[in-house]
Amino acid sequence: MKRNSRLSSTLHILVHMAETQEHALTSEQLATFIHTNPVVVRRTIAGLRDAGIVTSARGHGGGWQLGRAPEKISLAEISAALGETLLPFGTEPESPGCLVEQAVIAALDDFRVEAERLLAEKLSRITLADLAADFRRRYELIGVTSHAV
Amino acid sequence: MKRNSRLSSTLHILVHMAETQEHALTSEQLATFIHTNPVVVRRTIAGLRDAGIVTSARGHGGGWQLGRAPEKISLAEISAALGETLLPFGTEPESPGCLVEQAVIAALDDFRVEAERLLAEKLSRITLADLAADFRRRYELIGVTSHAV
DNA sequence: AAGATTCGTAACTAACTAAGTTACATGAAA
DNA sequence: TTTCATGTAACTTAGTTAGTTACGAATCTT
């Protein structure tokens, strides 16, 4: 798992879970999908459990499953549950009292707040089901072309 | 200078430059504004010079000045000149051939492209002159209240 | 009840990134 | 020609995140 790819890795995992809703998948299995370690998987998606996006079960036959239908899981929720900030801005004051700095921070904070609202709105329109459907479309396409060619 | 605050630090510097257009400011002076090192300043705003946002002059009496009127310098240009990505997404393929991954990357890339366009559009509507004006408004306000109180 | 399986989590290591620093060459003005 | 200031390379330091090891807790099977 590379840096800053937590959202894409998590989506990868979740689409696999959406395609395997009959039974739970172990951290071990999920880890192989994104070429990493079971512990990293647990740590990464722990927040998704708290948000009800996935459920986990210990012991024999345990593992991870979606917490609700893929149609009802948006990328906005997933991103939020991962604790990721959509924008990489930092505007902590460094010279308290400097009016120039205050003007800069005010402008950037305004921008950030509205931008995050906008992005979250866009992400909320994409669901896990959309990704799963696109996956299936690609899958069918492969089958068709390999027949045709 | 803290992490990921390059845009705000640079804006801080640029507003100071907008308020001091009579003469050039040295890296040394700019560095004190954001509590860092002259070399860090040069490195940070080197890209702005290439974009024509600032000019630099060596030697006695040299330093940095705005390359054009603050009204004609947008935050979008500044951000782009800094080489910052507005979105912190990484979607490099890790399992070439995995159709699930392809679906995830396609969705995220679509989102990222449109989101970046949106954000750039918003940032292009804010100019250095806007920030400078806000600074001056705050400055006047201090003067008024300190009289009144 | 015993044993196997799987998550939960703490603690440590390794890799990577970005800021900070030092040093010195280059160029321009007094 | 001396002084001032940028340009830039090279190195150090700090902080973040992924990766790893280890082990306790919970749950299922037999």
mmCIF file of C-alpha atoms (C1' of nucleotides) in Angstrom:
data_model
loop_
_atom_site.group_PDB
_atom_site.id
_atom_site.type_symbol
_atom_site.label_atom_id
_atom_site.label_comp_id
_atom_site.label_asym_id
_atom_site.label_seq_id
_atom_site.Cartn_x
_atom_site.Cartn_y
_atom_site.Cartn_z
ATOM 1 C CA MET A 1 0.000 0.000 0.000
ATOM 2 C CA LYS A 2 1.526 3.275 -1.049
ATOM 3 C CA ARG A 3 1.246 6.611 0.599
ATOM 4 C CA ASN A 4 -1.964 8.598 0.431
ATOM 5 C CA SER A 5 -3.806 5.823 -1.322
ATOM 6 C CA ARG A 6 -5.880 4.827 1.644
ATOM 7 C CA LEU A 7 -9.143 5.760 -0.014
ATOM 8 C CA SER A 8 -8.454 3.814 -3.184
ATOM 9 C CA SER A 9 -7.160 0.801 -1.258
ATOM 10 C CA THR A 10 -10.210 0.846 0.963
ATOM 11 C CA LEU A 11 -12.549 1.096 -2.001
ATOM 12 C CA HIS A 12 -10.756 -1.828 -3.593
ATOM 13 C CA ILE A 13 -11.417 -3.877 -0.487
ATOM 14 C CA LEU A 14 -15.025 -2.783 -0.202
ATOM 15 C CA VAL A 15 -15.888 -3.603 -3.809
ATOM 16 C CA HIS A 16 -14.505 -7.078 -3.246
ATOM 17 C CA MET A 17 -16.720 -7.329 -0.183
ATOM 18 C CA ALA A 18 -19.683 -6.124 -2.208
ATOM 19 C CA GLU A 19 -19.032 -8.913 -4.693
ATOM 20 C CA THR A 20 -18.807 -11.530 -1.951
ATOM 21 C CA GLN A 21 -21.764 -10.792 0.250
ATOM 22 C CA GLU A 22 -22.549 -14.455 0.976
ATOM 23 C CA HIS A 23 -19.716 -14.831 3.438
ATOM 24 C CA ALA A 24 -17.170 -12.849 5.414
ATOM 25 C CA LEU A 25 -13.659 -12.137 4.166
ATOM 26 C CA THR A 26 -10.728 -12.300 6.554
ATOM 27 C CA SER A 27 -8.150 -9.545 7.007
ATOM 28 C CA GLU A 28 -5.719 -12.000 5.511
ATOM 29 C CA GLN A 29 -7.730 -12.284 2.307
ATOM 30 C CA LEU A 30 -8.391 -8.568 2.101
ATOM 31 C CA ALA A 31 -4.688 -7.889 2.608
ATOM 32 C CA THR A 32 -3.765 -9.942 -0.442
ATOM 33 C CA PHE A 33 -6.072 -7.821 -2.621
ATOM 34 C CA ILE A 34 -4.084 -4.694 -1.881
ATOM 35 C CA HIS A 35 -0.731 -6.407 -1.321
ATOM 36 C CA THR A 36 -0.258 -5.551 2.280
ATOM 37 C CA ASN A 37 -0.458 -6.873 5.813
ATOM 38 C CA PRO A 38 -3.597 -8.061 7.677
ATOM 39 C CA VAL A 39 -2.839 -5.692 10.540
ATOM 40 C CA VAL A 40 -2.690 -2.744 8.193
ATOM 41 C CA VAL A 41 -6.084 -3.735 6.819
ATOM 42 C CA ARG A 42 -7.656 -3.938 10.268
ATOM 43 C CA ARG A 43 -6.180 -0.628 11.257
ATOM 44 C CA THR A 44 -7.309 1.030 8.048
ATOM 45 C CA ILE A 45 -10.914 -0.103 8.066
ATOM 46 C CA ALA A 46 -11.466 -0.009 11.820
ATOM 47 C CA GLY A 47 -13.086 3.387 11.398
ATOM 48 C CA LEU A 48 -15.504 1.994 8.831
ATOM 49 C CA ARG A 49 -16.840 -0.415 11.425
ATOM 50 C CA ASP A 50 -17.541 2.426 13.831
ATOM 51 C CA ALA A 51 -19.446 4.136 11.017
ATOM 52 C CA GLY A 52 -21.517 1.021 10.334
ATOM 53 C CA ILE A 53 -20.106 0.615 6.834
ATOM 54 C CA VAL A 54 -18.661 -2.792 7.634
ATOM 55 C CA THR A 55 -19.046 -5.336 10.404
ATOM 56 C CA SER A 56 -16.363 -7.590 11.800
ATOM 57 C CA ALA A 57 -16.602 -10.911 13.607
ATOM 58 C CA ARG A 58 -13.945 -12.717 15.562
ATOM 59 C CA GLY A 59 -13.173 -16.374 15.733
ATOM 60 C CA HIS A 60 -13.733 -19.267 13.403
ATOM 61 C CA GLY A 61 -15.631 -18.230 10.282
ATOM 62 C CA GLY A 62 -15.253 -14.611 11.233
ATOM 63 C CA GLY A 63 -14.012 -11.725 9.145
ATOM 64 C CA TRP A 64 -15.456 -8.658 7.472
ATOM 65 C CA GLN A 65 -18.731 -7.948 5.699
ATOM 66 C CA LEU A 66 -20.572 -4.882 4.484
ATOM 67 C CA GLY A 67 -22.744 -3.318 7.162
ATOM 68 C CA ARG A 68 -25.494 -2.421 4.701
ATOM 69 C CA ALA A 69 -26.382 -2.575 1.016
ATOM 70 C CA PRO A 70 -23.755 -1.129 -1.365
ATOM 71 C CA GLU A 71 -26.413 1.231 -2.710
ATOM 72 C CA LYS A 72 -26.503 2.883 0.687
ATOM 73 C CA ILE A 73 -22.771 3.391 1.113
ATOM 74 C CA SER A 74 -21.423 6.566 -0.452
ATOM 75 C CA LEU A 75 -17.825 7.474 -1.072
ATOM 76 C CA ALA A 76 -18.368 10.547 1.095
ATOM 77 C CA GLU A 77 -19.138 8.362 4.106
ATOM 78 C CA ILE A 78 -16.185 6.131 3.414
ATOM 79 C CA SER A 79 -13.813 9.038 3.064
ATOM 80 C CA ALA A 80 -15.116 10.613 6.262
ATOM 81 C CA ALA A 81 -14.865 7.317 8.151
ATOM 82 C CA LEU A 82 -11.242 7.003 7.078
ATOM 83 C CA GLY A 83 -10.618 10.338 8.722
ATOM 84 C CA GLU A 84 -9.167 11.780 5.546
ATOM 85 C CA THR A 85 -9.254 15.465 4.850
ATOM 86 C CA LEU A 86 -10.431 16.172 1.320
ATOM 87 C CA LEU A 87 -8.204 19.259 1.134
ATOM 88 C CA PRO A 88 -4.537 19.254 2.172
ATOM 89 C CA PHE A 89 -4.575 22.758 3.583
ATOM 90 C CA GLY A 90 -3.074 23.773 6.863
ATOM 91 C CA THR A 91 -3.783 27.254 8.184
ATOM 92 C CA GLU A 92 -2.667 27.257 11.784
ATOM 93 C CA PRO A 93 -1.606 30.735 12.878
ATOM 94 C CA GLU A 94 2.135 31.179 13.161
ATOM 95 C CA SER A 95 2.298 34.873 13.972
ATOM 96 C CA PRO A 96 -0.658 35.580 16.266
ATOM 97 C CA GLY A 97 -1.517 39.215 15.932
ATOM 98 C CA CYS A 98 -0.247 39.648 12.389
ATOM 99 C CA LEU A 99 -3.126 41.157 10.453
ATOM 100 C CA VAL A 100 -1.720 39.967 7.142
ATOM 101 C CA GLU A 101 -1.785 36.431 8.407
ATOM 102 C CA GLN A 102 -5.309 36.873 9.710
ATOM 103 C CA ALA A 103 -6.482 38.031 6.291
ATOM 104 C CA VAL A 104 -4.801 35.074 4.604
ATOM 105 C CA ILE A 105 -6.236 32.559 7.043
ATOM 106 C CA ALA A 106 -9.710 34.024 6.745
ATOM 107 C CA ALA A 107 -9.655 33.750 2.967
ATOM 108 C CA LEU A 108 -8.259 30.230 2.923
ATOM 109 C CA ASP A 109 -10.612 29.008 5.617
ATOM 110 C CA ASP A 110 -13.603 30.358 3.739
ATOM 111 C CA PHE A 111 -12.398 28.632 0.640
ATOM 112 C CA ARG A 112 -11.669 25.384 2.433
ATOM 113 C CA VAL A 113 -15.040 25.180 4.113
ATOM 114 C CA GLU A 114 -16.956 25.710 0.917
ATOM 115 C CA ALA A 115 -14.661 23.494 -1.119
ATOM 116 C CA GLU A 116 -15.011 20.638 1.345
ATOM 117 C CA ARG A 117 -18.765 21.003 1.259
ATOM 118 C CA LEU A 118 -18.683 20.874 -2.535
ATOM 119 C CA LEU A 119 -16.425 17.837 -2.681
ATOM 120 C CA ALA A 120 -18.388 15.963 -0.045
ATOM 121 C CA GLU A 121 -21.547 16.646 -2.009
ATOM 122 C CA LYS A 122 -19.996 15.218 -5.154
ATOM 123 C CA LEU A 123 -18.630 12.164 -3.335
ATOM 124 C CA SER A 124 -21.993 11.531 -1.702
ATOM 125 C CA ARG A 125 -23.470 10.888 -5.151
ATOM 126 C CA ILE A 126 -21.155 7.971 -5.843
ATOM 127 C CA THR A 127 -21.996 4.700 -4.104
ATOM 128 C CA LEU A 128 -20.220 1.413 -3.660
ATOM 129 C CA ALA A 129 -22.924 -0.077 -5.875
ATOM 130 C CA ASP A 130 -21.809 2.224 -8.702
ATOM 131 C CA LEU A 131 -18.265 0.935 -8.441
ATOM 132 C CA ALA A 132 -19.421 -2.659 -8.237
ATOM 133 C CA ALA A 133 -21.599 -2.150 -11.320
ATOM 134 C CA ASP A 134 -18.672 -0.669 -13.223
ATOM 135 C CA PHE A 135 -16.552 -3.622 -12.192
ATOM 136 C CA ARG A 136 -19.182 -6.032 -13.492
ATOM 137 C CA ARG A 137 -19.453 -4.089 -16.738
ATOM 138 C CA ARG A 138 -15.706 -4.444 -17.246
ATOM 139 C CA TYR A 139 -15.949 -8.111 -16.395
ATOM 140 C CA GLU A 140 -18.652 -8.744 -18.988
ATOM 141 C CA LEU A 141 -16.696 -6.754 -21.556
ATOM 142 C CA ILE A 142 -13.654 -8.953 -21.134
ATOM 143 C CA GLY A 143 -15.811 -12.017 -21.645
ATOM 144 C CA VAL A 144 -17.403 -10.587 -24.810
ATOM 145 C CA THR A 145 -14.166 -9.475 -26.400
ATOM 146 C CA SER A 146 -12.392 -12.708 -25.663
ATOM 147 C CA HIS A 147 -15.258 -14.473 -27.478
ATOM 148 C CA ALA A 148 -15.261 -12.017 -30.348
ATOM 149 C CA VAL A 149 -11.508 -11.922 -30.918
ATOM 150 C CA MET B 1 6.999 26.928 8.577
ATOM 151 C CA LYS B 2 4.836 23.954 9.339
ATOM 152 C CA ARG B 3 3.936 21.107 7.114
ATOM 153 C CA ASN B 4 1.517 21.559 4.254
ATOM 154 C CA SER B 5 1.185 25.262 4.871
ATOM 155 C CA ARG B 6 3.147 26.328 1.849
ATOM 156 C CA LEU B 7 0.197 28.066 0.248
ATOM 157 C CA SER B 8 -0.679 30.114 3.323
ATOM 158 C CA SER B 9 2.957 30.995 4.000
ATOM 159 C CA THR B 10 3.399 32.100 0.415
ATOM 160 C CA LEU B 11 0.248 34.199 0.519
ATOM 161 C CA HIS B 12 1.478 35.801 3.703
ATOM 162 C CA ILE B 13 4.680 36.776 1.935
ATOM 163 C CA LEU B 14 2.899 38.003 -1.170
ATOM 164 C CA VAL B 15 0.476 40.238 0.722
ATOM 165 C CA HIS B 16 3.439 41.836 2.460
ATOM 166 C CA MET B 17 4.960 42.401 -0.952
ATOM 167 C CA ALA B 18 1.703 43.881 -2.207
ATOM 168 C CA GLU B 19 1.798 46.326 0.702
ATOM 169 C CA THR B 20 5.402 47.297 -0.033
ATOM 170 C CA GLN B 21 5.463 47.832 -3.750
ATOM 171 C CA GLU B 22 7.835 50.812 -3.593
ATOM 172 C CA HIS B 23 10.888 48.685 -2.981
ATOM 173 C CA ALA B 24 12.086 45.083 -3.022
ATOM 174 C CA LEU B 25 12.062 42.835 0.035
ATOM 175 C CA THR B 26 14.942 40.452 0.709
ATOM 176 C CA SER B 27 14.600 36.741 1.406
ATOM 177 C CA GLU B 28 15.871 37.575 4.860
ATOM 178 C CA GLN B 29 12.996 39.976 5.506
ATOM 179 C CA LEU B 30 10.411 37.659 3.975
ATOM 180 C CA ALA B 31 11.741 34.812 6.094
ATOM 181 C CA THR B 32 11.093 36.711 9.307
ATOM 182 C CA PHE B 33 7.433 37.180 8.341
ATOM 183 C CA ILE B 34 6.865 33.440 8.319
ATOM 184 C CA HIS B 35 9.493 32.539 10.894
ATOM 185 C CA THR B 36 11.742 30.520 8.719
ATOM 186 C CA ASN B 37 14.995 30.541 6.807
ATOM 187 C CA PRO B 38 15.877 32.715 3.773
ATOM 188 C CA VAL B 39 16.839 29.650 1.773
ATOM 189 C CA VAL B 40 13.467 28.071 2.418
ATOM 190 C CA VAL B 41 11.815 31.245 1.159
ATOM 191 C CA ARG B 42 13.826 31.281 -2.053
ATOM 192 C CA ARG B 43 13.126 27.649 -2.664
ATOM 193 C CA THR B 44 9.432 28.060 -1.981
ATOM 194 C CA ILE B 45 8.783 31.027 -4.227
ATOM 195 C CA ALA B 46 11.244 30.160 -6.993
ATOM 196 C CA GLY B 47 8.338 28.713 -8.948
ATOM 197 C CA LEU B 48 6.430 31.982 -8.637
ATOM 198 C CA ARG B 49 9.212 33.784 -10.452
ATOM 199 C CA ASP B 50 9.028 31.344 -13.341
ATOM 200 C CA ALA B 51 5.286 32.047 -13.494
ATOM 201 C CA GLY B 52 5.868 35.797 -13.567
ATOM 202 C CA ILE B 53 4.098 36.335 -10.257
ATOM 203 C CA VAL B 54 7.222 37.788 -8.654
ATOM 204 C CA THR B 55 10.575 39.072 -9.839
ATOM 205 C CA SER B 56 13.897 38.729 -8.082
ATOM 206 C CA ALA B 57 17.071 40.800 -8.325
ATOM 207 C CA ARG B 58 20.532 39.957 -7.061
ATOM 208 C CA GLY B 59 23.085 42.194 -5.501
ATOM 209 C CA HIS B 60 22.910 45.377 -3.563
ATOM 210 C CA GLY B 61 19.348 46.677 -3.253
ATOM 211 C CA GLY B 62 18.035 43.437 -4.706
ATOM 212 C CA GLY B 63 15.281 41.214 -3.424
ATOM 213 C CA TRP B 64 11.740 40.298 -4.388
ATOM 214 C CA GLN B 65 8.836 42.257 -5.859
ATOM 215 C CA LEU B 66 5.481 41.434 -7.390
ATOM 216 C CA GLY B 67 5.682 40.740 -11.101
ATOM 217 C CA ARG B 68 2.358 42.456 -11.832
ATOM 218 C CA ALA B 69 -0.541 44.195 -10.132
ATOM 219 C CA PRO B 70 -2.133 42.295 -7.217
ATOM 220 C CA GLU B 71 -5.471 42.521 -9.039
ATOM 221 C CA LYS B 72 -4.040 40.289 -11.745
ATOM 222 C CA ILE B 73 -2.646 37.588 -9.474
ATOM 223 C CA SER B 74 -5.150 34.896 -8.538
ATOM 224 C CA LEU B 75 -4.794 32.259 -5.850
ATOM 225 C CA ALA B 76 -5.234 29.640 -8.551
ATOM 226 C CA GLU B 77 -2.075 30.811 -10.296
ATOM 227 C CA ILE B 78 -0.165 30.932 -7.048
ATOM 228 C CA SER B 79 -1.239 27.466 -6.038
ATOM 229 C CA ALA B 80 -0.347 26.093 -9.458
ATOM 230 C CA ALA B 81 3.034 27.844 -9.427
ATOM 231 C CA LEU B 82 3.804 26.246 -6.069
ATOM 232 C CA GLY B 83 3.276 22.881 -7.687
ATOM 233 C CA GLU B 84 0.713 21.888 -5.107
ATOM 234 C CA THR B 85 -1.961 19.368 -5.843
ATOM 235 C CA LEU B 86 -5.332 20.607 -4.659
ATOM 236 C CA LEU B 87 -6.442 17.046 -3.907
ATOM 237 C CA PRO B 88 -4.351 14.570 -1.912
ATOM 238 C CA PHE B 89 -5.378 11.522 -3.895
ATOM 239 C CA GLY B 90 -3.061 8.864 -5.160
ATOM 240 C CA THR B 91 -4.420 6.257 -7.543
ATOM 241 C CA GLU B 92 -1.434 4.471 -9.013
ATOM 242 C CA PRO B 93 -2.307 0.908 -10.001
ATOM 243 C CA GLU B 94 -0.981 -1.729 -7.647
ATOM 244 C CA SER B 95 -2.534 -4.833 -9.140
ATOM 245 C CA PRO B 96 -2.397 -4.352 -12.907
ATOM 246 C CA GLY B 97 -5.118 -6.432 -14.432
ATOM 247 C CA CYS B 98 -7.439 -6.402 -11.433
ATOM 248 C CA LEU B 99 -10.782 -5.231 -12.758
ATOM 249 C CA VAL B 100 -11.926 -4.122 -9.317
ATOM 250 C CA GLU B 101 -8.954 -1.832 -9.062
ATOM 251 C CA GLN B 102 -9.585 -0.502 -12.555
ATOM 252 C CA ALA B 103 -13.149 0.401 -11.624
ATOM 253 C CA VAL B 104 -11.995 2.138 -8.449
ATOM 254 C CA ILE B 105 -9.292 4.112 -10.227
ATOM 255 C CA ALA B 106 -11.656 5.151 -12.999
ATOM 256 C CA ALA B 107 -14.194 6.496 -10.521
ATOM 257 C CA LEU B 108 -11.619 8.322 -8.405
ATOM 258 C CA ASP B 109 -9.837 9.788 -11.403
ATOM 259 C CA ASP B 110 -13.102 11.100 -12.819
ATOM 260 C CA PHE B 111 -13.862 12.664 -9.476
ATOM 261 C CA ARG B 112 -10.392 14.110 -9.077
ATOM 262 C CA VAL B 113 -10.329 15.722 -12.511
ATOM 263 C CA GLU B 114 -13.660 17.428 -12.044
ATOM 264 C CA ALA B 115 -12.956 18.383 -8.442
ATOM 265 C CA GLU B 116 -9.654 19.979 -9.374
ATOM 266 C CA ARG B 117 -11.346 21.935 -12.139
ATOM 267 C CA LEU B 118 -13.960 23.146 -9.662
ATOM 268 C CA LEU B 119 -11.444 24.143 -7.031
ATOM 269 C CA ALA B 120 -9.209 25.926 -9.518
ATOM 270 C CA GLU B 121 -12.218 27.834 -10.763
ATOM 271 C CA LYS B 122 -13.056 28.974 -7.247
ATOM 272 C CA LEU B 123 -9.453 29.908 -6.468
ATOM 273 C CA SER B 124 -9.163 31.863 -9.695
ATOM 274 C CA ARG B 125 -11.830 34.256 -8.417
ATOM 275 C CA ILE B 126 -9.744 35.312 -5.412
ATOM 276 C CA THR B 127 -6.878 37.716 -6.088
ATOM 277 C CA LEU B 128 -3.982 39.002 -4.054
ATOM 278 C CA ALA B 129 -5.689 42.388 -4.147
ATOM 279 C CA ASP B 130 -8.672 40.886 -2.313
ATOM 280 C CA LEU B 131 -6.416 39.665 0.472
ATOM 281 C CA ALA B 132 -4.574 42.973 0.649
ATOM 282 C CA ALA B 133 -7.892 44.823 0.838
ATOM 283 C CA ASP B 134 -9.048 42.580 3.666
ATOM 284 C CA PHE B 135 -5.795 43.196 5.477
ATOM 285 C CA ARG B 136 -6.274 46.954 5.125
ATOM 286 C CA ARG B 137 -9.865 46.661 6.362
ATOM 287 C CA ARG B 138 -8.633 44.872 9.472
ATOM 288 C CA TYR B 139 -5.951 47.473 9.904
ATOM 289 C CA GLU B 140 -8.456 50.359 9.789
ATOM 290 C CA LEU B 141 -10.730 48.485 12.164
ATOM 291 C CA ILE B 142 -8.000 48.192 14.779
ATOM 292 C CA GLY B 143 -7.356 51.903 14.513
ATOM 293 C CA VAL B 144 -11.059 52.732 14.937
ATOM 294 C CA THR B 145 -11.650 50.465 17.902
ATOM 295 C CA SER B 146 -8.510 51.564 19.698
ATOM 296 C CA HIS B 147 -9.826 55.100 19.378
ATOM 297 C CA ALA B 148 -13.319 54.158 20.494
ATOM 298 C CA VAL B 149 -12.304 52.016 23.452
ATOM 299 C "C1'" DA C 1 -13.540 -28.346 27.578
ATOM 300 C "C1'" DA C 2 -9.818 -28.089 24.055
ATOM 301 C "C1'" DG C 3 -8.092 -26.403 20.112
ATOM 302 C "C1'" DA C 4 -8.234 -23.622 16.089
ATOM 303 C "C1'" DT C 5 -9.343 -19.413 14.047
ATOM 304 C "C1'" DT C 6 -9.692 -14.517 13.622
ATOM 305 C "C1'" DC C 7 -10.088 -9.872 15.198
ATOM 306 C "C1'" DG C 8 -8.070 -5.887 18.428
ATOM 307 C "C1'" DT C 9 -4.292 -3.473 19.656
ATOM 308 C "C1'" DA C 10 0.137 -2.104 21.446
ATOM 309 C "C1'" DA C 11 4.904 -1.478 20.413
ATOM 310 C "C1'" DC C 12 8.517 -1.244 17.482
ATOM 311 C "C1'" DT C 13 11.018 -0.615 12.804
ATOM 312 C "C1'" DA C 14 11.632 1.145 8.213
ATOM 313 C "C1'" DA C 15 10.778 4.220 4.460
ATOM 314 C "C1'" DC C 16 9.551 8.464 2.820
ATOM 315 C "C1'" DT C 17 8.720 13.490 2.716
ATOM 316 C "C1'" DA C 18 9.496 18.208 3.678
ATOM 317 C "C1'" DA C 19 11.589 21.685 6.349
ATOM 318 C "C1'" DG C 20 15.704 23.485 8.091
ATOM 319 C "C1'" DT C 21 20.703 24.380 7.639
ATOM 320 C "C1'" DT C 22 25.362 25.110 5.773
ATOM 321 C "C1'" DA C 23 28.265 26.400 2.207
ATOM 322 C "C1'" DC C 24 29.586 28.543 -1.726
ATOM 323 C "C1'" DA C 25 29.196 30.264 -6.502
ATOM 324 C "C1'" DT C 26 27.056 34.043 -9.289
ATOM 325 C "C1'" DG C 27 25.711 38.567 -10.232
ATOM 326 C "C1'" DA C 28 24.876 43.590 -9.306
ATOM 327 C "C1'" DA C 29 25.433 47.994 -7.054
ATOM 328 C "C1'" DA C 30 28.152 51.445 -4.396
ATOM 329 C "C1'" DT D 1 36.851 45.817 -5.282
ATOM 330 C "C1'" DT D 2 34.016 45.331 -1.553
ATOM 331 C "C1'" DT D 3 29.464 44.377 -0.083
ATOM 332 C "C1'" DC D 4 25.040 42.628 -0.582
ATOM 333 C "C1'" DA D 5 21.679 39.441 -2.250
ATOM 334 C "C1'" DT D 6 20.030 35.598 -4.965
ATOM 335 C "C1'" DG D 7 20.714 30.498 -6.885
ATOM 336 C "C1'" DT D 8 21.530 26.042 -5.722
ATOM 337 C "C1'" DA D 9 23.560 21.821 -4.132
ATOM 338 C "C1'" DA D 10 24.209 18.824 -0.279
ATOM 339 C "C1'" DC D 11 23.329 17.436 4.096
ATOM 340 C "C1'" DT D 12 20.627 17.047 8.616
ATOM 341 C "C1'" DT D 13 16.535 16.779 11.279
ATOM 342 C "C1'" DA D 14 11.685 16.058 12.319
ATOM 343 C "C1'" DG D 15 7.415 14.103 11.457
ATOM 344 C "C1'" DT D 16 4.264 10.869 9.259
ATOM 345 C "C1'" DT D 17 2.754 6.471 7.683
ATOM 346 C "C1'" DA D 18 3.210 1.806 6.292
ATOM 347 C "C1'" DG D 19 4.918 -2.501 7.681
ATOM 348 C "C1'" DT D 20 5.928 -6.031 11.249
ATOM 349 C "C1'" DT D 21 5.820 -8.773 15.472
ATOM 350 C "C1'" DA D 22 3.543 -10.309 19.354
ATOM 351 C "C1'" DC D 23 -0.078 -11.520 22.110
ATOM 352 C "C1'" DG D 24 -4.662 -11.095 24.348
ATOM 353 C "C1'" DA D 25 -9.748 -11.683 23.613
ATOM 354 C "C1'" DA D 26 -13.561 -13.663 21.474
ATOM 355 C "C1'" DT D 27 -15.938 -17.290 18.931
ATOM 356 C "C1'" DC D 28 -16.711 -21.526 16.496
ATOM 357 C "C1'" DT D 29 -16.033 -26.647 15.923
ATOM 358 C "C1'" DT D 30 -15.475 -31.058 17.713
#
